[in-house]
């Protein structure tokens, strides 16, 4: 349709227009576009006008500033060039080169670094003056003298990469003794664990649940005034027949168990006693005490002083016996912990590694490792056989005050001022659980020493608490003190717990069941 209409209109246009059609009016004219306005081009100024313009005159201040800038740049370049010059670092070599340059080898009040800078400036001045031949001749003469003084067969000196101990023979013997002792203990522990695993009658979960049920039955058995001033720590003997306590009076009291009767009072220190520990062997009762007078002392049960351990530069924190009973570890606010020989009283090891004060120390049940903690919020694990720091546990945000190894050999518990008790796995090298244990700082942490089925924590919130080592759930709150609880200890059979506090009292907690029901099977 469109094509037909187009053809029709095209044919109509070719036809002649008839006379009857009106003419088409012409289109109106288009107005012309006005040209753009002409921009007047500036006429070039004449030379006379340019000569009449004022010239820029540099002021005296600007000229002086430019001179100062150029001088500073020049001095900077000279300093860069001076530091690029090789100058001897040995003072005798510097004096020798000054003598060769006919310069005074030293000036009044001149020190080694000032003398070296003076040599550098002299060499720079000679280089700027183009007297390089003098410097080259001096360099050749020094090389010739060094070659003449060098022996034919120069023996290379090998410096040790470690710091030698004051008593290397005693420390070597102690490390060998600890290695043999720990290997035997570790072998026995692993064999026992394998035997229990392969025994069809053994049920770990059932035993752990039974231990938790027994721990839930802990009740306050007795309470006794321990001293005239606040108590700082307590420790059971190996057979649980005696309990030793320390106080701010500097005295160590020994009590008979289970009646908590005072046996002897030892005036141990002139300042407050910070900790007390009983020997882990059953051969003879030995009591070690630590104090703010920077010493630790060893006593027998009759109050006779056996050894005094001197060496720390600041007050002591916690102390601990090695499982063999032959060595004693002490932690101090001088940022170190030390290992002592109990029989001789000699210092075997002074160990640094903490950036702030060291507060507590404990030993692995096998005797191979030691763990320390302090005010730097770290817990470090040390290998006593090699002296190396093998682990550093970070996680607490405030100082760590309590630390304890589990009898299973691979768990470590720490208590801190951040109110948390953290459990660390030595195999995984990380924190496996964090217990929001108390409302105030945790002063001490202890595992039940037989199987490690539960752990106890003491706190400044006037309470002590028991926690399951299986799922870390709360078992029992030991609420009885009226002031800050500073320390606790658990008997070797796990049936009694002693706590001491700032209220000057000793409280003994025991399981409410019969002794036959409470006895744990010892393999």
Coordinates of C-alpha atoms in Angstrom, one line a residue:
X1 CA 0.0 0.0 0.0
X2 CA 2.8 2.4 0.8
X3 CA 4.5 1.6 -2.5
X4 CA 1.4 2.1 -4.5
X5 CA 0.7 5.5 -2.8
X6 CA 4.3 6.5 -3.4
X7 CA 4.1 5.6 -7.1
X8 CA 0.8 7.5 -7.4
X9 CA 2.2 10.6 -5.8
X10 CA 5.2 10.4 -8.0
X11 CA 3.1 10.1 -11.1
X12 CA 0.9 13.0 -10.0
X13 CA 4.0 15.2 -9.6
X14 CA 5.0 14.5 -13.2
X15 CA 1.7 15.7 -14.6
X16 CA 1.5 19.3 -15.8
X17 CA -0.2 21.7 -13.4
X18 CA -3.5 23.0 -14.7
X19 CA -4.2 26.7 -14.9
X20 CA -7.0 26.4 -12.3
X21 CA -4.4 25.5 -9.5
X22 CA -3.6 28.5 -7.3
X23 CA 0.2 29.5 -7.3
X24 CA 2.4 28.6 -4.3
X25 CA 3.4 31.7 -2.3
X26 CA 7.1 32.4 -2.1
X27 CA 9.0 31.5 1.2
X28 CA 9.9 34.5 3.4
X29 CA 13.5 35.5 3.2
X30 CA 15.9 34.1 5.9
X31 CA 17.5 36.7 8.1
X32 CA 21.3 36.7 7.8
X33 CA 23.3 35.4 10.8
X34 CA 25.2 38.2 12.4
X35 CA 28.9 37.7 12.5
X36 CA 30.5 37.0 16.0
X37 CA 31.7 40.1 17.7
X38 CA 35.3 40.8 16.9
X39 CA 37.7 40.4 19.9
X40 CA 40.2 43.2 19.9
X41 CA 43.6 41.8 19.7
X42 CA 46.0 43.4 22.2
X43 CA 48.7 45.3 20.5
X44 CA 52.2 44.4 21.5
X45 CA 53.7 46.8 23.9
X46 CA 56.4 48.8 22.6
X47 CA 59.9 48.6 23.8
X48 CA 59.6 51.9 25.4
X49 CA 56.6 50.7 27.5
X50 CA 58.6 47.5 28.5
X51 CA 61.5 49.6 29.6
X52 CA 59.2 51.8 31.7
X53 CA 57.9 48.7 33.7
X54 CA 59.6 48.3 37.2
X55 CA 62.1 45.3 37.5
X56 CA 61.9 42.8 40.4
X57 CA 64.6 43.4 43.0
X58 CA 65.7 40.6 45.4
X59 CA 65.6 41.8 48.9
X60 CA 68.5 41.3 51.3
X61 CA 66.5 38.9 53.5
X62 CA 65.6 36.7 50.5
X63 CA 69.2 36.7 49.4
X64 CA 70.4 35.6 52.9
X65 CA 67.7 33.0 53.1
X66 CA 68.8 31.5 49.7
X67 CA 72.4 31.5 50.9
X68 CA 71.4 29.7 54.1
X69 CA 69.5 27.1 52.1
X70 CA 72.4 26.5 49.7
X71 CA 74.7 26.2 52.7
X72 CA 72.4 23.7 54.4
X73 CA 72.2 21.6 51.2
X74 CA 75.9 21.6 50.9
X75 CA 76.4 20.5 54.5
X76 CA 73.8 17.7 54.0
X77 CA 75.7 16.5 50.9
X78 CA 79.0 16.6 52.8
X79 CA 77.5 14.6 55.7
X80 CA 76.2 12.0 53.3
X81 CA 79.5 11.8 51.7
X82 CA 81.3 11.7 55.1
X83 CA 79.2 8.8 56.3
X84 CA 79.9 6.9 53.0
X85 CA 83.7 7.0 53.9
X86 CA 84.9 3.9 55.5
X87 CA 86.4 4.7 58.9
X88 CA 87.9 2.1 61.3
X89 CA 85.7 1.3 64.3
X90 CA 88.6 0.1 66.5
X91 CA 89.9 3.0 68.6
X92 CA 93.5 1.8 68.2
X93 CA 93.1 1.7 64.4
X94 CA 91.7 5.3 64.5
X95 CA 94.7 6.5 66.5
X96 CA 97.1 4.8 64.1
X97 CA 95.5 6.5 61.0
X98 CA 95.5 9.9 62.7
X99 CA 99.2 9.4 63.4
X100 CA 99.8 8.6 59.8
X101 CA 97.9 11.7 58.7
X102 CA 100.2 13.8 61.0
X103 CA 97.2 14.7 63.2
X104 CA 97.0 14.6 67.0
X105 CA 95.8 11.2 68.0
X106 CA 93.6 12.6 70.7
X107 CA 92.4 15.9 72.0
X108 CA 91.6 17.0 75.5
X109 CA 88.4 15.4 76.7
X110 CA 87.9 13.6 73.4
X111 CA 86.1 10.3 73.5
X112 CA 86.2 7.3 71.1
X113 CA 83.2 8.4 68.9
X114 CA 84.3 12.0 68.8
X115 CA 87.8 10.9 67.7
X116 CA 86.3 8.7 65.0
X117 CA 84.1 11.7 63.7
X118 CA 87.2 13.9 63.7
X119 CA 89.0 11.3 61.5
X120 CA 86.1 11.2 59.2
X121 CA 86.0 15.0 58.7
X122 CA 89.8 15.0 58.0
X123 CA 89.5 12.3 55.4
X124 CA 86.5 14.2 53.8
X125 CA 88.6 17.4 53.6
X126 CA 91.5 15.6 52.0
X127 CA 89.1 14.0 49.4
X128 CA 87.6 17.4 48.7
X129 CA 91.0 19.0 48.2
X130 CA 91.9 16.2 45.7
X131 CA 94.6 14.6 47.9
X132 CA 93.4 11.1 47.3
X133 CA 96.9 9.8 46.9
X134 CA 97.6 10.4 50.6
X135 CA 94.6 8.4 51.6
X136 CA 95.5 5.6 49.2
X137 CA 99.1 5.4 50.5
X138 CA 97.9 5.3 54.1
X139 CA 95.4 2.5 53.2
X140 CA 98.2 0.5 51.4
X141 CA 100.5 0.9 54.4
X142 CA 97.8 -0.3 56.9
X143 CA 97.1 -3.4 54.7
X144 CA 100.9 -4.2 54.6
X145 CA 101.2 -3.9 58.4
X146 CA 98.1 -6.1 58.9
X147 CA 99.5 -8.7 56.6
X148 CA 102.9 -8.7 58.4
X149 CA 101.2 -9.0 61.8
X150 CA 98.9 -11.9 60.7
X151 CA 100.3 -15.4 61.6
X152 CA 100.8 -17.9 58.9
X153 CA 98.2 -20.3 60.2
X154 CA 95.4 -18.2 61.6
X155 CA 93.3 -20.1 64.1
X156 CA 89.6 -19.3 64.0
X157 CA 88.1 -18.5 67.4
X158 CA 84.8 -20.1 68.0
X159 CA 82.6 -18.3 70.5
X160 CA 79.9 -20.1 72.4
X161 CA 76.3 -19.4 71.3
X162 CA 75.0 -19.9 74.9
X163 CA 75.8 -18.5 78.3
X164 CA 77.7 -21.0 80.4
X165 CA 76.4 -21.6 83.9
X166 CA 78.4 -20.9 87.0
X167 CA 78.4 -24.5 88.0
X168 CA 78.4 -26.4 84.7
X169 CA 79.4 -29.7 86.2
X170 CA 76.7 -29.7 88.8
X171 CA 74.1 -28.5 86.3
X172 CA 75.1 -31.3 83.9
X173 CA 74.8 -33.9 86.6
X174 CA 71.4 -32.5 87.6
X175 CA 70.1 -32.6 84.1
X176 CA 71.3 -36.1 83.6
X177 CA 69.7 -37.2 86.8
X178 CA 66.4 -35.4 85.9
X179 CA 66.5 -37.1 82.4
X180 CA 66.9 -40.6 83.8
X181 CA 64.3 -40.0 86.5
X182 CA 61.8 -38.5 84.1
X183 CA 62.2 -41.2 81.5
X184 CA 61.5 -44.0 84.0
X185 CA 58.4 -42.1 85.3
X186 CA 57.1 -41.4 81.8
X187 CA 57.5 -45.0 80.8
X188 CA 55.6 -46.2 83.8
X189 CA 52.8 -43.6 83.2
X190 CA 52.5 -44.6 79.6
X191 CA 52.5 -48.3 80.3
X192 CA 49.8 -47.8 83.0
X193 CA 47.7 -45.8 80.6
X194 CA 47.9 -48.5 77.9
X195 CA 47.1 -51.2 80.4
X196 CA 44.0 -49.4 81.6
X197 CA 43.0 -48.7 78.0
X198 CA 43.3 -52.4 77.0
X199 CA 41.6 -53.6 80.2
X200 CA 37.9 -54.3 79.3
X201 CA 36.9 -53.8 83.0
X202 CA 38.3 -50.2 83.1
X203 CA 35.7 -47.5 82.4
X204 CA 37.3 -44.0 82.4
X205 CA 34.0 -42.2 82.3
X206 CA 32.5 -44.1 85.2
X207 CA 35.6 -43.5 87.3
X208 CA 35.5 -39.8 86.5
X209 CA 31.8 -39.6 87.4
X210 CA 32.5 -41.4 90.6
X211 CA 35.3 -39.0 91.5
X212 CA 33.0 -36.1 90.7
X213 CA 30.3 -37.5 93.0
X214 CA 32.7 -37.9 95.8
X215 CA 33.9 -34.3 95.2
X216 CA 30.3 -33.0 95.4
X217 CA 30.2 -34.4 99.0
X218 CA 33.0 -32.2 100.3
X219 CA 32.0 -30.4 103.5
X220 CA 33.7 -28.3 106.0
X221 CA 35.4 -30.6 108.5
X222 CA 37.3 -28.3 110.8
X223 CA 38.4 -24.7 111.1
X224 CA 41.4 -23.4 113.1
X225 CA 43.1 -20.0 113.7
X226 CA 46.4 -20.3 112.0
X227 CA 48.3 -17.3 113.1
X228 CA 48.0 -13.7 114.3
X229 CA 48.3 -12.3 110.8
X230 CA 46.9 -13.4 107.4
X231 CA 48.0 -16.8 106.1
X232 CA 49.6 -17.0 102.7
X233 CA 49.9 -20.7 101.8
X234 CA 49.5 -24.3 103.0
X235 CA 50.9 -27.7 102.0
X236 CA 50.2 -31.3 102.9
X237 CA 52.9 -33.8 103.6
X238 CA 53.1 -36.8 101.3
X239 CA 51.3 -39.1 103.8
X240 CA 48.8 -36.4 104.7
X241 CA 49.7 -36.7 108.4
X242 CA 51.0 -33.1 108.6
X243 CA 50.0 -29.7 107.2
X244 CA 52.4 -26.8 106.9
X245 CA 51.2 -23.2 106.8
X246 CA 52.9 -19.8 106.2
X247 CA 51.8 -16.4 107.3
X248 CA 52.7 -12.7 107.2
X249 CA 54.4 -13.0 110.5
X250 CA 57.2 -14.9 108.8
X251 CA 56.5 -18.0 110.8
X252 CA 55.9 -21.6 109.5
X253 CA 53.4 -23.6 111.5
X254 CA 53.3 -27.4 111.3
X255 CA 50.0 -29.1 112.2
X256 CA 49.1 -32.7 112.8
X257 CA 46.2 -34.2 110.8
X258 CA 43.4 -34.9 110.9
X259 CA 42.8 -33.1 114.2
X260 CA 44.7 -29.9 113.1
X261 CA 46.8 -29.6 116.3
X262 CA 49.8 -27.4 116.3
X263 CA 53.0 -29.4 116.4
X264 CA 55.7 -26.8 116.0
X265 CA 56.2 -23.1 115.1
X266 CA 59.2 -22.1 113.2
X267 CA 60.3 -18.4 113.2
X268 CA 61.6 -18.8 109.7
X269 CA 61.9 -15.2 108.3
X270 CA 62.1 -11.6 109.3
X271 CA 59.6 -10.6 106.7
X272 CA 56.3 -12.1 105.6
X273 CA 56.4 -15.7 104.3
X274 CA 55.0 -16.0 100.8
X275 CA 54.8 -19.8 100.4
X276 CA 55.5 -23.1 101.9
X277 CA 56.0 -26.6 100.4
X278 CA 56.4 -30.1 101.8
X279 CA 58.8 -32.6 100.3
X280 CA 57.1 -35.1 98.0
X281 CA 59.1 -38.0 99.4
X282 CA 57.9 -40.1 102.4
X283 CA 61.4 -40.7 103.7
X284 CA 61.6 -37.6 105.9
X285 CA 59.4 -34.6 106.3
X286 CA 61.1 -31.5 104.9
X287 CA 59.5 -28.1 104.7
X288 CA 60.7 -25.3 102.4
X289 CA 59.6 -21.7 102.9
X290 CA 59.8 -18.6 100.8
X291 CA 59.8 -15.0 102.0
X292 CA 59.8 -11.4 101.0
X293 CA 63.3 -11.2 102.4
X294 CA 64.5 -12.7 99.1
X295 CA 65.5 -16.1 100.6
X296 CA 64.1 -19.6 100.7
X297 CA 64.9 -22.0 103.6
X298 CA 64.7 -25.7 104.2
X299 CA 63.6 -27.0 107.6
X300 CA 62.9 -30.4 109.2
X301 CA 59.8 -31.1 111.2
X302 CA 61.5 -30.2 114.5
X303 CA 62.2 -26.7 113.3
X304 CA 65.9 -27.1 112.6
X305 CA 67.3 -25.0 109.7
X306 CA 69.0 -27.2 107.1
X307 CA 69.7 -25.0 104.2
X308 CA 69.3 -21.3 103.2
X309 CA 68.9 -20.6 99.5
X310 CA 70.3 -17.1 98.7
X311 CA 70.6 -15.5 95.3
X312 CA 67.4 -13.8 94.3
X313 CA 67.5 -10.0 94.0
X314 CA 63.8 -9.4 94.9
X315 CA 61.1 -10.9 97.0
X316 CA 60.0 -14.5 96.3
X317 CA 56.6 -15.7 95.2
X318 CA 55.7 -19.4 95.1
X319 CA 58.1 -22.4 95.4
X320 CA 57.8 -26.0 94.5
X321 CA 59.7 -29.3 95.0
X322 CA 60.8 -31.4 92.1
X323 CA 58.9 -34.8 92.1
X324 CA 62.2 -36.5 93.0
X325 CA 62.6 -34.3 96.1
X326 CA 66.2 -33.5 95.2
X327 CA 65.6 -30.1 93.7
X328 CA 63.7 -26.9 94.7
X329 CA 62.3 -24.3 92.3
X330 CA 61.8 -20.7 93.4
X331 CA 60.0 -17.9 91.6
X332 CA 60.9 -14.3 92.3
X333 CA 59.9 -10.7 91.4
X334 CA 63.5 -10.2 90.0
X335 CA 62.0 -11.7 86.7
X336 CA 63.8 -15.1 87.1
X337 CA 63.2 -18.5 88.6
X338 CA 65.9 -20.6 90.0
X339 CA 66.6 -24.3 90.5
X340 CA 68.5 -25.3 93.7
X341 CA 70.1 -28.5 94.9
X342 CA 68.3 -29.5 98.1
X343 CA 71.2 -31.5 99.6
X344 CA 74.0 -28.9 99.0
X345 CA 72.0 -25.6 98.8
X346 CA 73.8 -24.7 95.5
X347 CA 72.1 -22.7 92.8
X348 CA 72.0 -25.0 89.7
X349 CA 70.1 -22.8 87.3
X350 CA 69.1 -19.1 87.0
X351 CA 66.5 -19.0 84.3
X352 CA 65.3 -15.7 82.6
X353 CA 62.6 -15.4 80.1
X354 CA 59.7 -13.4 81.6
X355 CA 59.5 -9.7 80.9
X356 CA 58.0 -9.0 84.3
X357 CA 58.0 -10.6 87.8
X358 CA 57.7 -14.4 88.0
X359 CA 55.1 -15.4 90.6
X360 CA 54.6 -19.1 90.5
X361 CA 56.3 -22.3 89.4
X362 CA 55.4 -26.0 89.3
X363 CA 56.9 -29.3 88.0
X364 CA 55.6 -31.9 85.6
X365 CA 54.6 -35.2 87.4
X366 CA 57.3 -37.0 85.4
X367 CA 59.9 -34.4 86.5
X368 CA 61.0 -33.5 82.9
X369 CA 59.3 -30.1 82.6
X370 CA 58.8 -27.0 84.7
X371 CA 56.1 -24.4 84.2
X372 CA 56.4 -20.7 85.3
X373 CA 53.9 -17.8 85.2
X374 CA 54.0 -14.2 86.2
X375 CA 52.9 -10.7 85.9
X376 CA 53.6 -10.6 82.1
X377 CA 50.3 -12.6 81.7
X378 CA 52.3 -15.5 80.2
X379 CA 52.8 -19.2 81.2
X380 CA 56.0 -20.7 80.0
X381 CA 57.0 -24.4 79.9
X382 CA 60.7 -25.3 80.2
X383 CA 62.5 -28.6 79.5
X384 CA 64.7 -29.2 82.5
X385 CA 66.8 -31.7 80.6
X386 CA 67.9 -29.2 77.9
X387 CA 67.1 -25.8 79.5
X388 CA 65.0 -24.7 76.6
X389 CA 61.7 -22.8 76.7
X390 CA 59.5 -25.2 74.6
X391 CA 56.1 -23.5 75.0
X392 CA 54.7 -20.0 75.8
X393 CA 51.0 -19.8 76.4
X394 CA 49.3 -16.5 75.7
X395 CA 45.6 -15.9 76.5
X396 CA 45.3 -14.2 79.9
X397 CA 44.9 -10.5 79.9
X398 CA 46.2 -9.9 83.4
X399 CA 48.9 -11.4 85.6
X400 CA 48.9 -15.2 86.0
X401 CA 49.2 -16.2 89.7
X402 CA 48.5 -20.0 89.8
X403 CA 49.7 -22.9 87.7
X404 CA 49.5 -26.7 88.0
X405 CA 50.2 -29.7 85.8
X406 CA 47.6 -32.5 85.5
X407 CA 48.6 -36.0 86.5
X408 CA 47.7 -37.2 83.0
X409 CA 50.8 -35.4 81.8
X410 CA 49.4 -33.3 79.0
X411 CA 47.1 -30.7 80.6
X412 CA 48.2 -27.5 82.3
X413 CA 45.9 -25.2 84.3
X414 CA 46.5 -21.5 85.0
X415 CA 44.6 -19.0 87.2
X416 CA 44.8 -15.3 86.7
X417 CA 43.8 -11.9 87.9
X418 CA 41.3 -11.8 85.0
X419 CA 39.1 -14.2 87.1
X420 CA 39.6 -17.0 84.5
X421 CA 41.1 -20.4 84.8
X422 CA 42.4 -21.6 81.5
X423 CA 43.2 -25.2 80.5
X424 CA 46.1 -25.7 78.1
X425 CA 46.9 -28.9 76.1
X426 CA 50.6 -29.5 75.7
X427 CA 50.0 -31.8 72.7
X428 CA 47.9 -29.3 70.8
X429 CA 49.9 -26.3 72.1
X430 CA 46.8 -24.2 72.7
X431 CA 44.1 -23.3 75.1
X432 CA 41.3 -25.9 75.1
X433 CA 38.9 -24.4 77.7
X434 CA 38.5 -21.2 79.7
X435 CA 36.6 -21.3 82.9
X436 CA 35.0 -18.1 84.3
X437 CA 35.7 -19.4 87.7
X438 CA 35.4 -16.5 90.2
X439 CA 34.3 -12.9 90.7
X440 CA 37.8 -11.9 91.8
X441 CA 41.4 -12.9 91.0
X442 CA 42.4 -16.6 91.3
X443 CA 45.2 -17.0 93.8
X444 CA 46.0 -20.7 93.3
X445 CA 45.1 -23.7 91.1
X446 CA 45.7 -27.3 92.0
X447 CA 44.8 -30.6 90.3
X448 CA 43.7 -33.6 92.3
X449 CA 47.1 -35.3 92.5
X450 CA 46.1 -39.0 92.1
X451 CA 44.2 -39.1 88.8
X452 CA 43.5 -35.5 88.0
X453 CA 39.7 -36.1 87.9
X454 CA 39.0 -32.6 89.3
X455 CA 40.9 -29.4 90.0
X456 CA 40.5 -26.8 92.7
X457 CA 40.8 -23.0 92.5
X458 CA 41.0 -20.4 95.3
X459 CA 40.1 -16.8 94.9
X460 CA 40.0 -13.4 96.6
X461 CA 36.2 -13.6 96.4
X462 CA 36.4 -15.5 99.7
X463 CA 35.6 -18.9 98.0
X464 CA 37.3 -22.0 96.7
X465 CA 35.7 -24.0 93.9
X466 CA 36.0 -27.5 92.5
X467 CA 35.8 -28.2 88.7
X468 CA 35.5 -31.4 86.7
X469 CA 38.5 -32.1 84.6
X470 CA 36.3 -34.0 82.1
X471 CA 34.0 -31.2 81.0
X472 CA 35.1 -28.4 83.3
X473 CA 31.7 -28.0 84.9
X474 CA 31.5 -26.7 88.5
X475 CA 31.3 -29.4 91.1
X476 CA 31.3 -27.7 94.5
X477 CA 31.8 -24.2 96.0
X478 CA 33.7 -24.3 99.2
X479 CA 32.3 -21.2 100.9
X480 CA 33.4 -20.6 104.5
X481 CA 36.1 -18.0 104.7
X482 CA 35.3 -14.4 105.5
X483 CA 38.3 -12.9 103.6
X484 CA 40.5 -13.5 100.6
X485 CA 41.5 -17.1 100.1
X486 CA 45.2 -17.1 99.4
X487 CA 46.1 -20.8 99.0
X488 CA 44.9 -24.4 99.0
X489 CA 46.3 -27.9 98.8
X490 CA 44.9 -31.4 98.2
X491 CA 46.0 -34.6 99.9
X492 CA 47.6 -37.3 97.7
X493 CA 44.5 -39.5 97.9
X494 CA 42.2 -36.6 97.0
X495 CA 40.1 -36.9 100.1
X496 CA 40.9 -33.7 101.9
X497 CA 41.4 -30.1 100.9
X498 CA 43.0 -27.4 103.0
X499 CA 42.4 -23.7 102.4
X500 CA 43.9 -20.6 104.1
X501 CA 42.9 -17.0 103.9
X502 CA 43.4 -13.5 105.1
X503 CA 40.9 -14.2 107.9
X504 CA 43.8 -16.1 109.6
X505 CA 41.9 -19.4 109.6
X506 CA 42.8 -22.9 108.2
X507 CA 39.8 -24.8 107.0
X508 CA 39.8 -28.5 106.2
X509 CA 37.3 -29.9 103.8
X510 CA 36.7 -33.6 103.5
X511 CA 34.3 -35.9 101.7
X512 CA 31.1 -36.8 103.6
X513 CA 31.1 -40.4 102.6
X514 CA 32.7 -43.3 104.5
X515 CA 36.4 -43.8 104.1
X516 CA 35.8 -47.1 102.4
X517 CA 33.6 -45.6 99.8
X518 CA 35.9 -42.6 99.3
X519 CA 39.1 -44.6 98.8
X520 CA 40.2 -44.4 95.1
X521 CA 41.9 -47.4 93.6
X522 CA 45.6 -46.9 93.3
X523 CA 47.3 -48.8 90.6

